Short mmCIF file of C-alpha atoms in Angstrom, two decimals:
data_model
loop_
_atom_site.label_atom_id
_atom_site.label_comp_id
_atom_site.label_asym_id
_atom_site.label_seq_id
_atom_site.Cartn_x
_atom_site.Cartn_y
_atom_site.Cartn_z
CA MET M 1 126.12 -54.24 35.61
CA GLY M 2 126.94 -58.01 34.28
CA SER M 3 126.99 -58.85 30.56
CA GLY M 4 124.04 -57.21 28.90
CA GLN M 5 121.92 -56.73 31.90
CA THR M 6 120.10 -53.60 31.83
CA GLU M 7 118.36 -51.94 34.91
CA GLY M 8 114.99 -50.56 34.05
CA VAL M 9 114.42 -47.68 36.20
CA ALA M 10 111.54 -45.65 36.39
CA THR M 11 111.42 -42.30 35.08
CA CYS M 12 110.73 -39.91 38.09
CA LEU M 13 113.93 -37.79 38.07
CA ALA M 14 113.49 -34.90 40.33
CA ARG M 15 112.93 -31.30 38.56
CA PRO M 16 116.00 -28.90 38.17
CA MET M 17 116.49 -27.31 41.18
CA SER M 18 118.36 -24.16 42.33
CA PRO M 19 121.83 -24.76 44.26
CA ASP M 20 121.66 -25.17 47.93
CA ILE M 21 118.01 -26.46 48.48
CA SER M 22 117.56 -26.65 52.20
CA VAL M 23 116.24 -29.87 53.47
CA ASP M 24 116.26 -31.89 56.91
CA LEU M 25 117.97 -35.09 55.61
CA VAL M 26 119.45 -36.43 52.55
CA VAL M 27 119.96 -40.56 52.27
CA ILE M 28 122.48 -41.86 49.59
CA GLY M 29 121.75 -45.10 49.05
CA LEU M 30 118.41 -46.54 48.73
CA GLY M 31 118.73 -50.06 49.55
CA PRO M 32 116.19 -51.92 52.07
CA GLY M 33 117.84 -49.76 55.04
CA GLY M 34 117.93 -46.43 53.53
CA GLU M 35 114.53 -46.80 51.96
CA HIS M 36 113.44 -47.73 55.40
CA LEU M 37 114.72 -44.52 56.98
CA ALA M 38 114.17 -42.40 54.68
CA SER M 39 110.54 -43.26 54.65
CA GLU M 40 110.15 -43.34 58.38
CA ALA M 41 111.93 -39.92 58.73
CA ALA M 42 109.55 -38.57 55.99
CA LYS M 43 106.65 -40.13 57.94
CA ALA M 44 107.75 -38.33 61.27
CA GLY M 45 107.74 -34.96 59.63
CA LEU M 46 111.18 -34.28 58.02
CA SER M 47 111.96 -33.16 54.75
CA VAL M 48 113.60 -35.83 52.88
CA VAL M 49 115.56 -36.46 49.99
CA GLY M 50 116.46 -40.01 48.82
CA VAL M 51 119.06 -40.47 46.28
CA ASP M 52 120.25 -43.59 44.28
CA GLU M 53 121.67 -43.75 40.95
CA ARG M 54 120.57 -47.67 40.47
CA LEU M 55 117.40 -49.37 41.65
CA VAL M 56 115.25 -48.34 44.72
CA GLY M 57 115.27 -51.33 46.92
CA GLY M 58 119.08 -52.27 46.34
CA GLU M 59 120.70 -55.41 45.41
CA CYS M 60 118.37 -57.52 47.82
CA PRO M 61 115.05 -57.57 45.56
CA TYR M 62 116.67 -57.55 42.14
CA TYR M 63 119.78 -59.64 42.32
CA GLY M 64 120.36 -61.07 46.00
CA CYS M 65 118.27 -62.42 48.81
CA VAL M 66 114.53 -62.64 46.82
CA PRO M 67 115.52 -63.91 43.60
CA SER M 68 118.18 -66.21 45.10
CA LYS M 69 115.74 -67.62 47.24
CA MET M 70 113.18 -68.17 44.68
CA ALA M 71 115.98 -70.08 42.71
CA ILE M 72 116.91 -72.23 45.77
CA ARG M 73 113.20 -72.71 46.81
CA ALA M 74 112.90 -74.32 43.32
CA ALA M 75 116.05 -76.27 43.22
CA ASN M 76 115.26 -77.67 46.74
CA THR M 77 111.69 -79.05 45.50
CA LEU M 78 113.67 -80.70 42.60
CA ALA M 79 115.55 -82.24 45.26
CA GLU M 80 112.69 -83.52 47.34
CA ALA M 81 111.13 -84.81 44.50
CA ARG M 82 114.13 -87.08 43.64
CA ARG M 83 113.53 -88.22 47.64
CA VAL M 84 110.32 -89.69 46.74
CA GLY M 85 111.73 -93.18 45.45
CA THR M 86 112.76 -93.45 49.13
CA LEU M 87 109.96 -91.97 51.10
CA ALA M 88 106.77 -92.20 49.07
CA GLY M 89 106.67 -94.38 45.75
CA ALA M 90 108.02 -92.75 42.52
CA ALA M 91 108.25 -89.68 40.99
CA GLU M 92 109.57 -88.10 37.37
CA VAL M 93 111.59 -84.88 37.69
CA ALA M 94 111.82 -82.44 34.52
CA PRO M 95 113.69 -79.42 35.47
CA ASP M 96 112.97 -76.24 33.84
CA TRP M 97 114.55 -73.12 34.57
CA GLY M 98 112.44 -71.31 32.42
CA THR M 99 109.76 -71.07 35.29
CA VAL M 100 112.30 -69.88 37.84
CA PHE M 101 113.07 -67.31 35.31
CA THR M 102 109.56 -65.99 34.52
CA ARG M 103 108.92 -66.01 38.53
CA ILE M 104 112.16 -63.73 39.18
CA ARG M 105 111.16 -61.61 36.34
CA ASP M 106 107.56 -61.27 36.75
CA GLU M 107 106.91 -61.80 40.72
CA ALA M 108 110.26 -60.75 42.26
CA THR M 109 111.59 -57.50 40.14
CA ASP M 110 109.04 -56.34 37.91
CA ASP M 111 111.54 -56.97 34.90
CA TRP M 112 114.11 -55.24 37.02
CA ASP M 113 112.20 -51.84 37.21
CA ASP M 114 111.92 -50.14 40.44
CA ARG M 115 108.69 -48.00 39.46
CA VAL M 116 106.64 -49.20 42.41
CA ALA M 117 109.34 -49.11 44.82
CA VAL M 118 110.06 -45.12 43.78
CA GLU M 119 105.99 -44.59 44.21
CA ARG M 120 106.37 -46.13 47.68
CA LEU M 121 108.79 -43.96 48.62
CA GLU M 122 107.16 -40.84 47.27
CA LYS M 123 104.09 -41.92 49.06
CA ALA M 124 105.85 -41.80 52.04
CA GLY M 125 106.77 -38.32 51.60
CA VAL M 126 110.38 -38.93 50.44
CA ARG M 127 111.43 -36.50 47.28
CA PHE M 128 113.45 -39.05 44.90
CA VAL M 129 116.30 -38.11 42.88
CA ARG M 130 117.90 -40.61 40.46
CA GLY M 131 121.70 -39.86 40.16
CA HIS M 132 125.17 -40.22 41.97
CA GLY M 133 124.86 -38.30 45.27
CA ARG M 134 128.44 -37.28 46.67
CA LEU M 135 129.10 -35.58 50.16
CA ALA M 136 130.45 -31.76 49.49
CA GLY M 137 131.23 -31.16 53.23
CA PRO M 138 129.33 -31.56 56.34
CA GLY M 139 125.57 -31.96 55.79
CA VAL M 140 126.16 -31.17 52.05
CA VAL M 141 125.04 -33.57 49.11
CA GLU M 142 125.56 -32.85 45.45
CA VAL M 143 123.78 -34.62 42.86
CA ALA M 144 124.46 -33.90 39.33
CA GLY M 145 125.51 -30.24 40.17
CA THR M 146 122.41 -29.62 42.60
CA ARG M 147 123.40 -29.16 46.03
CA TYR M 148 121.43 -30.05 49.17
CA ALA M 149 122.02 -28.59 52.45
CA ALA M 150 120.63 -30.84 55.15
CA ALA M 151 119.93 -29.47 58.18
CA ARG M 152 119.80 -32.74 60.32
CA GLY M 153 122.51 -34.27 58.18
CA VAL M 154 123.07 -37.20 55.80
CA VAL M 155 122.84 -40.94 56.09
CA LEU M 156 125.21 -43.14 53.64
CA ASN M 157 123.85 -46.80 52.79
CA THR M 158 125.57 -47.21 49.58
CA GLY M 159 126.14 -50.82 49.89
CA THR M 160 129.03 -52.87 47.91
CA THR M 161 129.70 -54.04 44.61
CA PRO M 162 130.89 -57.55 43.46
CA THR M 163 134.65 -58.02 43.20
CA ALA M 164 136.97 -60.47 41.17
CA PRO M 165 140.12 -61.66 42.28
CA PRO M 166 143.25 -60.36 40.27
CA VAL M 167 143.65 -63.72 38.11
CA ASP M 168 145.39 -63.40 34.68
CA GLY M 169 142.70 -62.98 32.13
CA LEU M 170 139.54 -63.02 34.19
CA SER M 171 138.70 -59.24 33.86
CA ASP M 172 139.14 -59.57 29.97
CA SER M 173 136.32 -62.18 30.15
CA PRO M 174 132.54 -62.04 30.22
CA TYR M 175 132.42 -63.70 33.59
CA TRP M 176 129.12 -63.56 35.60
CA THR M 177 128.43 -62.31 39.18
CA ASN M 178 125.21 -62.87 41.12
CA ARG M 179 123.59 -60.16 39.11
CA ASP M 180 123.87 -61.90 35.91
CA ALA M 181 123.20 -65.37 37.12
CA LEU M 182 120.02 -64.35 38.64
CA ALA M 183 118.76 -62.55 35.55
CA THR M 184 119.58 -65.35 32.89
CA ALA M 185 116.63 -66.94 31.18
CA HIS M 186 118.75 -69.97 30.27
CA LEU M 187 121.26 -71.83 32.40
CA PRO M 188 124.33 -73.20 31.00
CA ALA M 189 125.18 -76.59 30.68
CA SER M 190 128.49 -76.34 32.67
CA MET M 191 130.00 -74.00 35.09
CA VAL M 192 132.64 -73.02 37.38
CA VAL M 193 131.94 -71.17 40.26
CA VAL M 194 134.94 -69.03 41.63
CA GLY M 195 134.32 -68.69 45.42
CA GLY M 196 132.82 -71.00 48.38
CA GLY M 197 131.28 -68.42 50.68
CA ALA M 198 127.36 -68.09 50.48
CA ILE M 199 126.54 -66.73 47.63
CA GLY M 200 128.61 -69.31 45.88
CA VAL M 201 127.59 -72.50 47.47
CA GLU M 202 123.98 -71.09 47.28
CA LEU M 203 124.04 -70.63 43.46
CA ALA M 204 126.43 -73.68 42.67
CA GLN M 205 123.71 -76.23 44.54
CA ALA M 206 120.77 -74.56 42.74
CA PHE M 207 122.32 -74.59 39.37
CA ALA M 208 123.40 -78.32 39.63
CA ARG M 209 120.03 -79.30 41.09
CA PHE M 210 118.67 -77.96 37.57
CA GLY M 211 121.28 -79.91 35.70
CA THR M 212 124.48 -77.66 35.08
CA ARG M 213 127.66 -79.38 35.47
CA VAL M 214 129.07 -77.37 38.45
CA THR M 215 132.88 -77.20 39.83
CA LEU M 216 133.42 -74.93 42.52
CA VAL M 217 137.10 -73.43 42.99
CA GLU M 218 137.60 -72.17 46.64
CA ALA M 219 141.22 -70.49 47.72
CA ALA M 220 140.47 -71.40 51.32
CA PRO M 221 140.98 -75.01 52.73
CA ARG M 222 137.36 -75.42 52.95
CA ILE M 223 134.24 -73.80 51.75
CA LEU M 224 132.16 -71.42 54.07
CA ALA M 225 135.32 -70.41 55.87
CA ALA M 226 133.58 -68.15 58.33
CA GLU M 227 131.20 -71.10 59.77
CA GLU M 228 132.36 -73.53 61.91
CA PRO M 229 134.40 -76.57 60.43
CA GLU M 230 131.45 -79.00 61.31
CA ALA M 231 128.95 -77.05 59.54
CA ALA M 232 130.99 -76.65 56.31
CA ASP M 233 131.78 -80.58 56.38
CA VAL M 234 128.19 -81.02 56.19
CA VAL M 235 127.28 -78.69 53.19
CA ALA M 236 130.39 -80.06 51.30
CA GLY M 237 128.90 -83.61 51.60
CA ALA M 238 125.53 -82.20 50.37
CA LEU M 239 127.35 -80.57 47.33
CA THR M 240 129.11 -83.56 46.44
CA ALA M 241 126.14 -85.63 46.65
CA ASP M 242 124.52 -83.31 44.31
CA GLY M 243 127.36 -83.95 41.84
CA ILE M 244 129.28 -80.90 42.38
CA GLN M 245 133.48 -80.99 41.91
CA LEU M 246 134.91 -79.15 44.94
CA LEU M 247 138.19 -77.63 44.61
CA ALA M 248 138.80 -76.23 48.04
CA GLY M 249 142.58 -75.01 49.10
CA ALA M 250 142.99 -74.19 45.22
CA SER M 251 144.35 -71.50 43.52
CA LEU M 252 142.88 -70.24 40.08
CA ASP M 253 145.87 -69.07 38.06
CA ARG M 254 144.56 -68.27 34.59
CA VAL M 255 141.36 -67.68 32.38
CA ARG M 256 141.06 -67.66 29.02
CA HIS M 257 137.72 -67.25 26.90
CA ALA M 258 137.52 -68.27 23.36
CA GLU M 259 134.63 -69.25 21.25
CA GLY M 260 132.03 -69.29 23.81
CA GLN M 261 133.82 -71.39 26.12
CA PHE M 262 136.18 -70.64 29.18
CA THR M 263 139.26 -72.58 29.92
CA LEU M 264 140.51 -72.17 33.40
CA ALA M 265 144.18 -73.27 35.00
CA VAL M 266 143.79 -74.06 38.52
CA THR M 267 146.10 -75.45 40.99
CA ASP M 268 144.51 -77.96 43.68
CA ALA M 269 145.30 -78.23 47.37
CA VAL M 270 148.26 -80.73 46.53
CA GLY M 271 149.95 -78.61 44.06
CA THR M 272 148.62 -80.49 40.83
CA GLY M 273 147.68 -78.46 37.98
CA VAL M 274 144.20 -78.82 36.88
CA GLU M 275 142.24 -77.60 33.59
CA LEU M 276 138.61 -76.84 33.83
CA ARG M 277 136.38 -75.97 30.60
CA ALA M 278 132.95 -74.47 31.18
CA ASP M 279 130.39 -72.61 29.47
CA ARG M 280 130.20 -69.95 32.41
CA VAL M 281 132.31 -68.72 34.89
CA LEU M 282 130.40 -67.39 38.23
CA VAL M 283 132.61 -65.03 40.37
CA ALA M 284 131.28 -64.78 43.82
CA ALA M 285 134.83 -64.30 45.61
CA GLY M 286 133.61 -61.04 47.62
CA ARG M 287 132.23 -57.50 47.55
CA ARG M 288 133.78 -54.30 48.25
CA PRO M 289 131.98 -51.11 49.84
CA ASN M 290 130.91 -48.23 47.46
CA ILE M 291 132.51 -45.52 49.39
CA THR M 292 135.35 -44.58 47.15
CA GLU M 293 133.30 -41.97 45.12
CA VAL M 294 130.73 -40.60 47.68
CA GLY M 295 133.24 -37.46 48.72
CA LEU M 296 134.16 -39.01 52.34
CA ASP M 297 137.22 -36.75 51.71
CA THR M 298 135.14 -33.68 52.54
CA VAL M 299 134.30 -34.72 55.85
CA GLY M 300 137.67 -35.81 57.09
CA LEU M 301 137.21 -39.56 56.42
CA ASP M 302 139.15 -41.82 54.35
CA PRO M 303 137.47 -43.09 51.13
CA GLY M 304 140.16 -45.93 50.73
CA ALA M 305 139.14 -47.26 54.14
CA PRO M 306 137.77 -50.71 54.15
CA ALA M 307 134.47 -49.68 55.79
CA VAL M 308 133.17 -46.55 57.54
CA ASP M 309 133.43 -46.71 61.38
CA THR M 310 130.33 -45.59 63.19
CA ASP M 311 129.79 -45.34 66.92
CA GLU M 312 126.72 -46.92 68.70
CA ARG M 313 124.55 -44.93 67.17
CA MET M 314 125.65 -45.24 63.54
CA ARG M 315 127.34 -41.44 63.82
CA ALA M 316 130.27 -41.64 61.17
CA GLY M 317 130.96 -37.80 61.81
CA GLU M 318 129.58 -34.13 62.20
CA ARG M 319 125.76 -34.64 60.88
CA LEU M 320 127.04 -37.99 59.11
CA TRP M 321 125.43 -41.52 59.75
CA ALA M 322 126.07 -44.67 58.01
CA ILE M 323 124.35 -48.02 57.80
CA GLY M 324 124.23 -51.28 56.02
CA ASP M 325 127.01 -52.89 54.11
CA ILE M 326 129.64 -50.03 54.07
CA THR M 327 129.99 -50.24 58.03
CA GLY M 328 131.85 -53.66 57.72
CA LYS M 329 129.24 -55.13 60.55
CA GLY M 330 127.64 -57.83 58.05
CA ALA M 331 126.66 -57.63 54.41
CA PHE M 332 123.06 -58.78 55.29
CA THR M 333 119.51 -56.92 54.62
CA HIS M 334 118.65 -57.60 58.14
CA MET M 335 121.76 -55.73 59.61
CA SER M 336 121.03 -52.66 57.25
CA MET M 337 117.42 -52.60 58.63
CA TYR M 338 118.58 -53.01 62.34
CA GLN M 339 121.12 -50.27 61.81
CA ALA M 340 118.57 -48.05 60.03
CA GLY M 341 116.14 -48.14 63.23
CA VAL M 342 119.36 -47.11 65.52
CA ALA M 343 120.26 -44.13 63.20
CA LEU M 344 116.72 -43.12 62.68
CA ARG M 345 116.09 -42.90 66.63
CA ASP M 346 119.28 -40.89 66.98
CA ILE M 347 118.22 -38.32 63.91
CA LEU M 348 114.86 -37.87 65.68
CA GLY M 349 115.99 -37.71 69.02
CA ARG M 350 114.12 -40.58 70.36
CA ASP M 351 115.46 -42.77 73.12
CA GLY M 352 116.17 -46.52 72.17
CA GLN M 353 118.91 -49.58 72.14
CA ALA M 354 122.41 -48.68 70.71
CA ALA M 355 123.65 -51.13 68.19
CA GLU M 356 125.24 -54.31 69.52
CA TYR M 357 127.01 -56.76 67.48
CA HIS M 358 127.58 -59.96 69.63
CA ALA M 359 124.62 -61.41 68.33
CA VAL M 360 124.37 -61.01 64.69
CA PRO M 361 122.34 -63.91 63.01
CA ARG M 362 123.33 -65.26 59.45
CA VAL M 363 121.79 -68.09 57.37
CA THR M 364 123.37 -69.58 54.17
CA TYR M 365 120.33 -71.05 52.35
CA THR M 366 121.92 -74.27 51.22
CA ASP M 367 120.10 -77.67 51.45
CA PRO M 368 120.86 -78.41 54.66
CA GLU M 369 120.68 -74.86 55.72
CA VAL M 370 123.33 -73.01 58.09
CA GLY M 371 122.27 -70.91 60.68
CA SER M 372 124.67 -69.10 62.76
CA VAL M 373 125.26 -66.42 65.43
CA GLY M 374 127.54 -64.72 67.24
CA MET M 375 131.10 -66.26 68.01
CA THR M 376 132.59 -69.51 66.39
CA GLU M 377 134.25 -71.64 69.04
CA GLU M 378 137.57 -70.56 67.17
CA GLN M 379 136.76 -67.24 67.74
CA ALA M 380 135.75 -67.62 71.33
CA ARG M 381 138.98 -69.09 72.20
CA GLU M 382 141.12 -66.33 70.51
CA ALA M 383 139.07 -63.86 72.46
CA GLY M 384 140.54 -65.66 75.70
CA LEU M 385 137.07 -67.17 76.82
CA ASP M 386 136.81 -70.31 79.05
CA VAL M 387 135.14 -71.93 76.41
CA ALA M 388 132.90 -75.26 76.34
CA VAL M 389 131.42 -76.74 73.59
CA GLY M 390 128.42 -79.00 72.96
CA CYS M 391 127.32 -80.65 69.82
CA ALA M 392 124.44 -82.90 68.58
CA ALA M 393 123.93 -84.75 65.27
CA LEU M 394 120.44 -83.82 63.84
CA SER M 395 119.91 -87.38 62.57
CA ALA M 396 120.41 -88.49 65.97
CA SER M 397 117.11 -86.60 66.91
CA THR M 398 113.76 -88.33 66.48
CA ARG M 399 112.69 -85.73 64.18
CA GLY M 400 115.91 -85.84 62.10
CA TRP M 401 115.51 -89.88 62.00
CA ILE M 402 111.98 -89.37 60.89
CA HIS M 403 112.79 -86.96 58.15
CA GLY M 404 115.23 -89.18 56.58
CA PRO M 405 116.98 -88.29 53.15
CA GLY M 406 117.80 -84.71 53.34
CA GLY M 407 117.92 -84.59 57.34
CA ASP M 408 121.78 -84.48 57.74
CA GLY M 409 122.61 -81.55 60.18
CA LEU M 410 123.96 -80.59 63.64
CA ILE M 411 123.58 -78.13 66.43
CA LYS M 412 126.68 -76.94 67.93
CA LEU M 413 126.93 -74.42 71.00
CA VAL M 414 129.75 -72.18 72.13
CA GLU M 415 129.57 -71.48 75.88
CA ASP M 416 131.25 -68.93 77.93
CA ARG M 417 131.55 -70.75 81.16
CA GLY M 418 132.66 -68.05 83.05
CA ALA M 419 129.74 -66.13 82.44
CA GLY M 420 127.23 -69.06 82.12
CA HIS M 421 125.70 -68.32 78.82
CA LEU M 422 126.09 -69.16 75.29
CA VAL M 423 128.29 -66.89 73.11
CA GLY M 424 127.78 -68.49 69.62
CA ALA M 425 125.62 -71.21 67.84
CA THR M 426 125.43 -73.04 64.86
CA SER M 427 122.43 -74.78 63.51
CA VAL M 428 122.59 -77.12 60.51
CA GLY M 429 119.56 -78.63 58.85
CA PRO M 430 116.37 -78.78 56.63
CA MET M 431 115.17 -75.61 58.73
CA GLY M 432 118.38 -74.58 60.22
CA GLY M 433 117.69 -70.90 59.76
CA GLU M 434 114.47 -71.29 61.61
CA VAL M 435 115.77 -73.40 64.54
CA LEU M 436 118.37 -70.67 64.70
CA ALA M 437 115.98 -68.21 65.96
CA MET M 438 115.96 -69.50 69.65
CA LEU M 439 119.57 -69.76 69.81
CA ALA M 440 120.03 -66.39 68.48
CA THR M 441 117.82 -65.13 71.45
CA ALA M 442 119.78 -66.76 73.91
CA VAL M 443 122.94 -65.29 72.50
CA HIS M 444 121.66 -61.92 72.30
CA ALA M 445 119.89 -61.62 75.61
CA ARG M 446 122.51 -63.65 77.47
CA VAL M 447 120.13 -66.04 78.55
CA PRO M 448 121.95 -68.25 81.29
CA THR M 449 122.84 -71.84 79.97
CA ALA M 450 120.79 -73.36 83.05
CA THR M 451 117.50 -71.39 81.87
CA LEU M 452 118.20 -72.92 78.57
CA GLU M 453 118.56 -76.24 80.26
CA ALA M 454 115.30 -76.38 82.21
CA MET M 455 113.05 -75.26 78.85
CA PRO M 456 110.67 -78.00 77.66
CA LEU M 457 111.02 -77.92 74.12
CA ALA M 458 108.40 -79.65 71.76
CA TYR M 459 108.43 -83.20 70.34
CA PRO M 460 109.37 -84.03 67.78
CA THR M 461 111.10 -81.05 66.16
CA PHE M 462 114.30 -80.20 65.26
CA THR M 463 114.75 -77.90 67.93
CA ARG M 464 115.17 -80.93 70.54
CA ALA M 465 118.53 -81.53 69.28
CA VAL M 466 119.39 -78.28 71.29
CA GLU M 467 118.62 -80.08 74.55
CA THR M 468 120.99 -82.84 73.35
CA ALA M 469 123.66 -79.90 72.67
CA LEU M 470 123.28 -78.38 76.07
CA ALA M 471 123.60 -81.68 77.59
CA ASP M 472 126.94 -82.23 75.86
CA LEU M 473 128.25 -78.63 77.14
CA ALA M 474 128.25 -80.29 80.64
CA ASP M 475 130.28 -83.22 79.61
#
């Protein structure tokens, strides 16, 4: 946990049990995918034990997806209000983070208490055990000295934990992670964000729009390094317009904290030393899988591996399945839920589609949003495909022109010319994640490019820019 934030957990520990309790299935880790799988398996008639030492529901509803999007929604409302002068007259804006904090505390997290989630799980028929679950051999789990022998097997869904780079003085300082940032009742006057991935840029922009002076430090040559460079450029422009100082291609050399202030020594992209001072430092520089302490060695797997390898049915070993972040297929709630469905069908002996990862969608909820699916242009070329690329500026579309301020964005399509279908796509704009849906369908189903070109697209929508990008493919 971050600085001083305590999880309010439901007091529903399982009663003491005799060793070697026989059940059908044990699920270790009750984030979205684990909770869903455990509940559905119980509804299907299996005796299921769900184990978690933290809040049922995982990172997403308490410290991730849900509270961050509440903060982003509020911050974007402020940004829209500031555009009134250009579009609709005049408006006064007075940011109040307390309103956001109250909504996160009361509506999203129940004051960081999982009682409702535990009750939902138990109502589905799952026996819940609060504690650290650890494998003790194939099909066997130990929790606080009690052993559960699972006839069907065990599902691992243990998630990830924020990590911090090995920077002199950082580990000794009271830095924040996303957990602290989204549970704070008061925003700092100044902040340095370490890490320019999705979490870092989302929170940097949200806090800046509420009045925090933000500097973002990223080691890679650009922010959003996993995305298309054109998308990163658009977002970088938006962050700069929000007053954020961007230091990409920079190294964080030293961190000191004294008398309530952070001092950071940074070397920028051209080798110049920069000293930064801030009230808070938010570290958003990656996450590590929680697999070192779950007994993987007792089932012949390497606890030091970067992820748990699985087959197309999410099998990781004898009577063992793994889902979610620990599989290395994308640290997204929707991926955990998708894999949970695949694993559940296998556990229940039901037919169904095996796991596929050629069309995994993702969205960075900056303003503008960045929605992506499949391969980037660089990845497609590295894979040896015969690549065609089509691009269209959102501002060149009728809807983008109508939208005006805040309407920057683009569509980028990556086609395998030999196969005649898209293998990747990026949608940047006010509704980039929503426009992505049709592109994700096209990549997932391998819809022929010719079919997409023949589709009528509603006018005037942001989606019409896809038609322009398709035309650019042929040029």
